[in-house]
Amino acid sequence: MLSNSSKYAIKGVLYLALNSDEDHKVMVRDMHGVVHVPEAYLAKLLQELSRHGVISSTRGPRGGFFLSKEDRKRSLMDIVKVIDGEKRVKSCVLGVKDCDTDQPCVLHKLVGANKSKFIKVLENTTILDLIEGKRDVEEFFPV
Amino acid sequence: MLSNSSKYAIKGVLYLALNSDEDHKVMVRDMHGVVHVPEAYLAKLLQELSRHGVISSTRGPRGGFFLSKEDRKRSLMDIVKVIDGEKRVKSCVLGVKDCDTDQPCVLHKLVGANKSKFIKVLENTTILDLIEGKRDVEEFFPV
DNA sequence: AGATTAAAAGACATTTTTATCCTTTTTATG
DNA sequence: CATAAAAAGGATAAAAATGTCTTTTAATCT
Ligand code: FES
Ligand code: FES
């Protein structure tokens, strides 16, 4: 479905959504325990997301990672695209090519609808959608 | 979704379903081109399936891999279980634990239904279901 | 300005997945 | 029984995913 790295990245971003903003930045050191991701690895993933403009960060004292207002409107697919690439999640169940309705594989009629629904969820669900009304919800960060 | 190995394995089994039976066994040498899988690697995967009783094989002259009547009633999940393990496909979208309706992650209500539907397709679709009425269908073997 | 802090960057290590090659064992058949 | 054909098995290798460590850069605070 999604790589571990993408799962990690999503959990990291959700943590930032719940616990950070422009003037409350979060260090990786303080979050990796809660989201159950190795510190250095989470740092790397967040750096990657930041470099691609999906999340925000500043260096130095009082620095850290955080989500701007804009960042919160990002979709889950924006995260997955950076970490896994779109190709991986859109590939055909039996092949490596993109799932293709014009040249459907033998399994397509059985699972194609499901697949595209899943992709639509990733594309249409924003960080904001997931956290609205919630604070410090530990169930966001399963092992 | 599924590992490449599982995709390979499924395509291999489908080829056998279309082109083999008890007295028309198929050598890996003759099928790897059609299903687009490296010869030695496909051999390994089929051996693994055979060892677990999901497909059949005999050695020696006029030997090869084939599907018995019984083998054809196997589900796709039987294949995936051998190659990837059940855990991988059933794991939560955000974690490594099994997707758990009792302790759903924040994404579960958005994708959980899809996931279980996909799993049900794997569990309830037999090889026979996929090939009935069809012969030598190249669209079974996407790249 | 200088010291300190934290991310950025990139080198390095490990593990898993994917893939190849070579030898051994089994078996049908002449 | 000899032979050849085919899977089985093991050793190895290449690539990708996962994970760690060290150095560099930038921001902040004294
Ligand atoms: S073409 Fe194979 S799943 Fe859509
Ligand atoms: S618990 Fe996470 S997808 Fe079901």
Coordinates of C-alpha atoms (C1' of nucleotides) and ligand atoms in Angstrom, one line a residue:
Chain A
M1 CA 0.0 0.0 0.0
L2 CA 2.3 2.7 1.3
S3 CA 5.9 2.3 2.1
N4 CA 7.0 2.5 5.7
S5 CA 8.7 5.8 4.9
S6 CA 5.4 7.3 3.7
K7 CA 3.6 6.1 6.8
Y8 CA 6.3 7.7 8.9
A9 CA 6.2 10.9 7.0
I10 CA 2.4 11.2 7.3
K11 CA 2.5 10.5 11.0
G12 CA 5.2 13.1 11.4
V13 CA 3.2 15.7 9.5
L14 CA 0.1 14.9 11.6
Y15 CA 2.1 15.4 14.7
L16 CA 3.2 18.8 13.4
A17 CA -0.4 19.6 12.6
L18 CA -1.4 18.9 16.1
N19 CA 1.5 20.4 18.0
S20 CA 3.2 23.2 15.9
D21 CA 2.5 26.5 14.2
E22 CA 4.6 29.5 13.0
D23 CA 5.7 30.3 16.5
H24 CA 5.8 26.9 18.1
K25 CA 8.2 24.9 16.1
V26 CA 9.0 21.4 17.0
M27 CA 12.4 19.6 17.1
V28 CA 12.6 16.1 15.8
R29 CA 14.1 15.2 19.1
D30 CA 10.8 16.0 20.8
M31 CA 8.5 14.2 18.5
H32 CA 10.1 11.0 17.3
G33 CA 9.1 9.1 20.5
V34 CA 5.4 9.9 20.1
V35 CA 5.2 9.0 16.4
H36 CA 7.3 5.8 16.9
V37 CA 9.9 6.6 14.2
P38 CA 13.7 6.6 14.6
E39 CA 14.9 10.1 15.3
A40 CA 17.5 10.4 12.5
Y41 CA 15.2 8.8 10.0
L42 CA 12.3 11.0 10.8
A43 CA 14.6 14.0 10.5
K44 CA 15.6 12.9 7.0
L45 CA 12.0 12.4 5.9
L46 CA 10.9 15.8 7.3
Q47 CA 13.9 17.5 5.6
E48 CA 12.8 15.9 2.3
L49 CA 9.3 17.2 2.8
S50 CA 10.6 20.6 3.7
R51 CA 12.8 20.8 0.7
H52 CA 9.8 20.1 -1.5
G53 CA 7.8 22.8 0.3
V54 CA 5.3 20.4 1.8
I55 CA 6.1 21.4 5.4
S56 CA 8.1 24.3 6.8
S57 CA 11.2 24.6 8.9
T58 CA 13.8 27.0 10.2
R59 CA 17.3 26.4 11.6
G60 CA 18.9 27.6 14.7
P61 CA 17.7 28.3 18.2
R62 CA 13.9 28.2 18.6
G63 CA 13.9 26.6 15.2
G64 CA 12.4 23.3 14.2
F65 CA 9.7 21.9 11.8
F66 CA 6.2 23.3 11.7
L67 CA 3.2 23.6 9.5
S68 CA 2.1 27.0 8.1
K69 CA -1.5 27.8 7.3
E70 CA -0.8 26.9 3.7
D71 CA 0.9 23.6 4.6
R72 CA -2.2 22.4 6.4
K73 CA -4.1 22.5 3.1
R74 CA -1.7 20.0 1.6
S75 CA -3.2 16.6 0.7
L76 CA -1.8 13.3 1.9
M77 CA -0.9 12.6 -1.7
D78 CA 1.5 15.6 -1.6
I79 CA 3.4 13.8 1.1
V80 CA 3.3 10.4 -0.5
K81 CA 4.4 11.9 -3.8
V82 CA 7.6 13.2 -2.2
I83 CA 8.5 10.1 -0.3
D84 CA 7.3 7.2 -2.5
G85 CA 6.6 8.9 -5.8
E86 CA 3.2 8.8 -7.4
K87 CA 4.1 5.9 -9.6
R88 CA 4.3 3.4 -6.8
V89 CA 0.8 4.0 -5.4
K90 CA -0.8 4.3 -8.9
S91 CA 0.8 1.2 -10.4
C92 CA -1.4 -1.7 -11.7
V93 CA -2.0 -4.5 -9.2
L94 CA -0.3 -7.0 -11.6
G95 CA 2.3 -4.7 -13.2
V96 CA 4.6 -1.8 -12.8
K97 CA 2.9 0.4 -15.3
D98 CA 0.2 2.8 -14.2
C99 CA -3.1 1.3 -13.6
D100 CA -4.8 1.9 -16.9
T101 CA -8.6 1.7 -17.5
D102 CA -8.0 1.6 -21.2
Q103 CA -5.8 -1.4 -21.0
P104 CA -7.1 -3.0 -17.8
C105 CA -5.4 -6.1 -16.4
V106 CA -7.5 -9.2 -15.5
L107 CA -7.8 -8.0 -11.9
H108 CA -8.8 -4.4 -12.8
K109 CA -12.5 -4.9 -12.8
L110 CA -12.3 -6.5 -9.4
V111 CA -10.0 -4.0 -7.7
G112 CA -9.7 -1.0 -10.0
A113 CA -12.5 0.9 -8.4
N114 CA -11.1 0.3 -5.0
K115 CA -7.7 1.5 -6.0
S116 CA -8.9 4.7 -7.5
K117 CA -11.1 5.4 -4.5
F118 CA -8.0 5.0 -2.3
I119 CA -6.1 7.3 -4.5
K120 CA -8.9 9.9 -4.4
V121 CA -8.8 9.8 -0.6
L122 CA -5.1 10.5 -0.6
E123 CA -5.6 13.3 -3.1
N124 CA -8.7 14.9 -1.5
T125 CA -7.9 14.6 2.2
T126 CA -6.0 17.4 3.6
I127 CA -4.0 17.5 6.8
L128 CA -6.6 19.9 8.1
D129 CA -9.4 17.5 7.4
L130 CA -7.8 14.9 9.5
I131 CA -7.1 16.9 12.6
E132 CA -10.0 19.3 12.8
G133 CA -11.5 19.4 16.3
K134 CA -8.7 17.2 17.7
R135 CA -5.8 17.8 20.0
D136 CA -3.0 15.5 21.1
V137 CA -4.7 12.4 19.9
E138 CA -2.4 9.5 20.4
E139 CA -4.4 7.2 18.1
F140 CA -2.9 9.2 15.3
F141 CA 0.4 7.5 15.7
P142 CA 0.0 3.7 15.6
V143 CA 3.1 1.6 15.8
Chain B
M1 CA -0.2 -2.8 -2.5
L2 CA 1.5 -6.0 -3.5
S3 CA 5.2 -6.6 -3.8
N4 CA 6.7 -7.1 -7.2
S5 CA 7.4 -10.7 -6.2
S6 CA 3.7 -11.3 -5.6
K7 CA 2.7 -9.7 -8.8
Y8 CA 5.2 -12.0 -10.6
A9 CA 3.9 -15.0 -8.8
I10 CA 0.3 -14.3 -9.6
K11 CA 1.1 -13.8 -13.3
G12 CA 3.1 -17.0 -13.3
V13 CA 0.2 -18.9 -11.8
L14 CA -2.3 -17.4 -14.3
Y15 CA 0.0 -18.5 -17.1
L16 CA -0.1 -22.0 -15.7
A17 CA -3.8 -21.8 -15.4
L18 CA -4.1 -20.9 -19.1
N19 CA -1.5 -23.2 -20.5
S20 CA -1.0 -26.2 -18.3
D21 CA -2.6 -29.2 -16.8
E22 CA -1.6 -32.6 -15.4
D23 CA -0.3 -33.8 -18.7
H24 CA 0.9 -30.6 -20.2
K25 CA 3.5 -29.2 -17.8
V26 CA 5.3 -26.0 -18.5
M27 CA 8.9 -25.2 -18.1
V28 CA 10.0 -21.9 -16.7
R29 CA 12.1 -21.4 -19.8
D30 CA 9.0 -21.4 -21.9
M31 CA 6.9 -19.0 -19.9
H32 CA 9.1 -16.3 -18.5
G33 CA 9.1 -14.3 -21.6
V34 CA 5.3 -14.1 -21.8
V35 CA 4.8 -13.0 -18.2
H36 CA 7.7 -10.6 -18.3
V37 CA 9.6 -12.0 -15.3
P38 CA 13.3 -13.0 -15.2
E39 CA 13.7 -16.7 -15.7
A40 CA 15.7 -17.6 -12.6
Y41 CA 13.6 -15.4 -10.4
L42 CA 10.3 -16.8 -11.7
A43 CA 11.7 -20.3 -11.1
K44 CA 12.4 -19.4 -7.5
L45 CA 9.0 -18.0 -6.9
L46 CA 7.2 -21.0 -8.5
Q47 CA 9.4 -23.4 -6.5
E48 CA 8.3 -21.6 -3.3
L49 CA 4.6 -21.9 -4.3
S50 CA 5.1 -25.5 -5.1
R51 CA 6.8 -26.2 -1.8
H52 CA 3.8 -24.7 -0.1
G53 CA 1.4 -26.8 -2.1
V54 CA -0.2 -23.8 -4.0
I55 CA 0.9 -25.1 -7.4
S56 CA 2.2 -28.5 -8.6
S57 CA 5.4 -29.6 -10.2
T58 CA 7.4 -32.6 -11.3
R59 CA 11.0 -33.0 -12.1
G60 CA 12.8 -34.7 -14.9
P61 CA 12.0 -35.1 -18.6
R62 CA 8.5 -33.9 -19.5
G63 CA 8.4 -32.3 -16.1
G64 CA 7.6 -28.7 -15.2
F65 CA 5.1 -26.7 -13.3
F66 CA 1.3 -27.1 -13.7
L67 CA -1.9 -26.6 -11.9
S68 CA -4.0 -29.5 -10.8
K69 CA -7.8 -29.3 -10.6
E70 CA -7.4 -28.5 -6.9
D71 CA -4.8 -25.9 -7.5
R72 CA -7.2 -24.0 -9.6
K73 CA -9.5 -23.5 -6.6
R74 CA -6.8 -21.6 -4.7
S75 CA -7.4 -18.0 -4.0
L76 CA -5.1 -15.1 -4.9
M77 CA -4.5 -14.7 -1.2
D78 CA -3.0 -18.2 -1.0
I79 CA -0.3 -17.0 -3.4
V80 CA 0.2 -13.7 -1.7
K81 CA 0.5 -15.3 1.7
V82 CA 3.3 -17.5 0.5
I83 CA 5.3 -14.7 -1.2
D84 CA 4.6 -11.6 0.9
G85 CA 3.0 -13.0 4.0
E86 CA -0.5 -12.0 5.1
K87 CA 0.8 -9.3 7.5
R88 CA 2.1 -7.1 4.7
V89 CA -1.2 -6.7 2.9
K90 CA -3.3 -6.5 6.0
S91 CA -1.2 -3.9 7.8
C92 CA -2.7 -0.5 8.8
V93 CA -2.3 2.3 6.4
L94 CA -0.4 4.3 9.0
G95 CA 1.3 1.5 11.0
V96 CA 2.8 -1.9 10.8
K97 CA 0.3 -3.6 13.0
D98 CA -2.7 -5.3 11.5
C99 CA -5.4 -2.9 10.5
D100 CA -7.7 -3.0 13.5
T101 CA -11.3 -1.9 13.5
D102 CA -11.3 -1.8 17.3
Q103 CA -8.4 0.5 17.4
P104 CA -8.8 2.3 14.1
C105 CA -6.2 4.9 13.1
V106 CA -7.2 8.3 12.0
L107 CA -7.3 7.2 8.3
H108 CA -9.3 4.0 9.0
K109 CA -12.7 5.4 8.5
L110 CA -11.6 6.9 5.2
V111 CA -9.8 3.8 3.7
G112 CA -10.6 0.9 6.0
A113 CA -13.6 -0.2 4.0
N114 CA -11.6 -0.1 0.8
K115 CA -8.8 -2.1 2.3
S116 CA -11.0 -4.9 3.6
K117 CA -12.8 -5.0 0.3
F118 CA -9.5 -5.4 -1.5
I119 CA -8.5 -8.2 0.9
K120 CA -11.8 -9.9 0.4
V121 CA -11.2 -9.9 -3.4
L122 CA -7.9 -11.6 -2.8
E123 CA -9.4 -14.1 -0.5
N124 CA -12.5 -14.9 -2.5
T125 CA -11.2 -14.8 -6.1
T126 CA -9.9 -18.1 -7.3
I127 CA -7.6 -18.7 -10.2
L128 CA -10.5 -20.4 -11.9
D129 CA -12.6 -17.3 -11.5
L130 CA -10.1 -15.3 -13.3
I131 CA -9.5 -17.5 -16.3
E132 CA -12.9 -19.0 -17.0
G133 CA -13.8 -18.8 -20.6
K134 CA -10.5 -17.3 -21.6
R135 CA -7.5 -18.8 -23.4
D136 CA -4.1 -17.3 -24.1
V137 CA -5.0 -13.8 -23.1
E138 CA -2.0 -11.7 -23.2
E139 CA -3.6 -8.9 -21.2
F140 CA -3.2 -11.2 -18.2
F141 CA 0.5 -10.4 -18.2
P142 CA 1.2 -6.6 -18.0
V143 CA 4.7 -5.4 -17.7
Chain C
dA1 C1' 31.0 39.6 17.1
dG2 C1' 30.9 35.1 19.1
dA3 C1' 28.8 31.1 21.1
dT4 C1' 25.1 28.2 20.8
dT5 C1' 21.4 25.8 18.7
dA6 C1' 18.9 23.3 15.3
dA7 C1' 18.0 21.9 10.6
dA8 C1' 20.4 20.7 6.0
dA9 C1' 23.2 17.9 3.7
dG10 C1' 25.5 14.1 2.6
dA11 C1' 28.4 10.1 3.8
dC12 C1' 28.1 5.7 5.6
dA13 C1' 25.8 1.2 7.4
dT14 C1' 22.3 -2.3 7.6
dT15 C1' 18.5 -4.9 6.0
dT16 C1' 15.2 -6.4 2.7
dT17 C1' 14.0 -7.2 -1.9
dT18 C1' 15.1 -8.5 -6.2
dA19 C1' 17.9 -11.2 -9.3
dT20 C1' 21.5 -14.5 -11.1
dC21 C1' 24.3 -18.5 -11.2
dC22 C1' 25.8 -23.1 -10.3
dT23 C1' 25.4 -27.6 -8.3
dT24 C1' 22.5 -31.4 -6.8
dT25 C1' 18.6 -34.3 -6.9
dT26 C1' 14.8 -36.4 -9.0
dT27 C1' 12.5 -38.7 -12.8
dA28 C1' 10.9 -40.1 -17.5
dT29 C1' 12.4 -42.5 -21.2
dG30 C1' 15.1 -45.0 -24.7
Chain D
dC1 C1' 20.7 -48.9 -16.8
dA2 C1' 22.4 -44.7 -18.9
dT3 C1' 21.1 -40.4 -20.2
dA4 C1' 19.1 -36.2 -20.4
dA5 C1' 15.6 -33.1 -18.7
dA6 C1' 13.7 -30.5 -15.3
dA7 C1' 12.9 -28.7 -10.6
dA8 C1' 15.3 -28.0 -6.0
dG9 C1' 18.5 -25.8 -3.4
dG10 C1' 22.3 -23.0 -2.2
dA11 C1' 25.6 -19.3 -2.7
dT12 C1' 26.2 -15.0 -4.4
dA13 C1' 25.3 -10.3 -6.1
dA14 C1' 23.0 -6.0 -7.2
dA15 C1' 19.6 -2.7 -6.0
dA16 C1' 16.4 -0.4 -3.1
dA17 C1' 14.7 0.6 1.3
dT18 C1' 15.7 1.7 5.8
dG19 C1' 18.5 3.6 9.3
dT20 C1' 22.7 6.2 11.5
dC21 C1' 26.4 9.5 11.9
dT22 C1' 29.2 13.6 11.1
dT23 C1' 29.9 18.0 9.1
dT24 C1' 28.0 22.3 7.4
dT25 C1' 24.9 26.2 7.3
dA26 C1' 21.8 29.4 9.2
dA27 C1' 19.3 31.6 13.0
dT28 C1' 19.2 33.3 17.7
dC29 C1' 20.9 34.9 21.9
dT30 C1' 24.1 36.8 24.7
Ligands
FES1 S1 -4.8 -2.2 -14.9 FE1 -4.3 -3.6 -13.4 S2 -5.3 -2.8 -11.6 FE2 -5.9 -1.4 -13.2
FES2 S1 -6.4 0.9 11.6 FE1 -5.2 2.1 10.2 S2 -6.2 1.6 8.3 FE2 -7.3 0.4 9.7

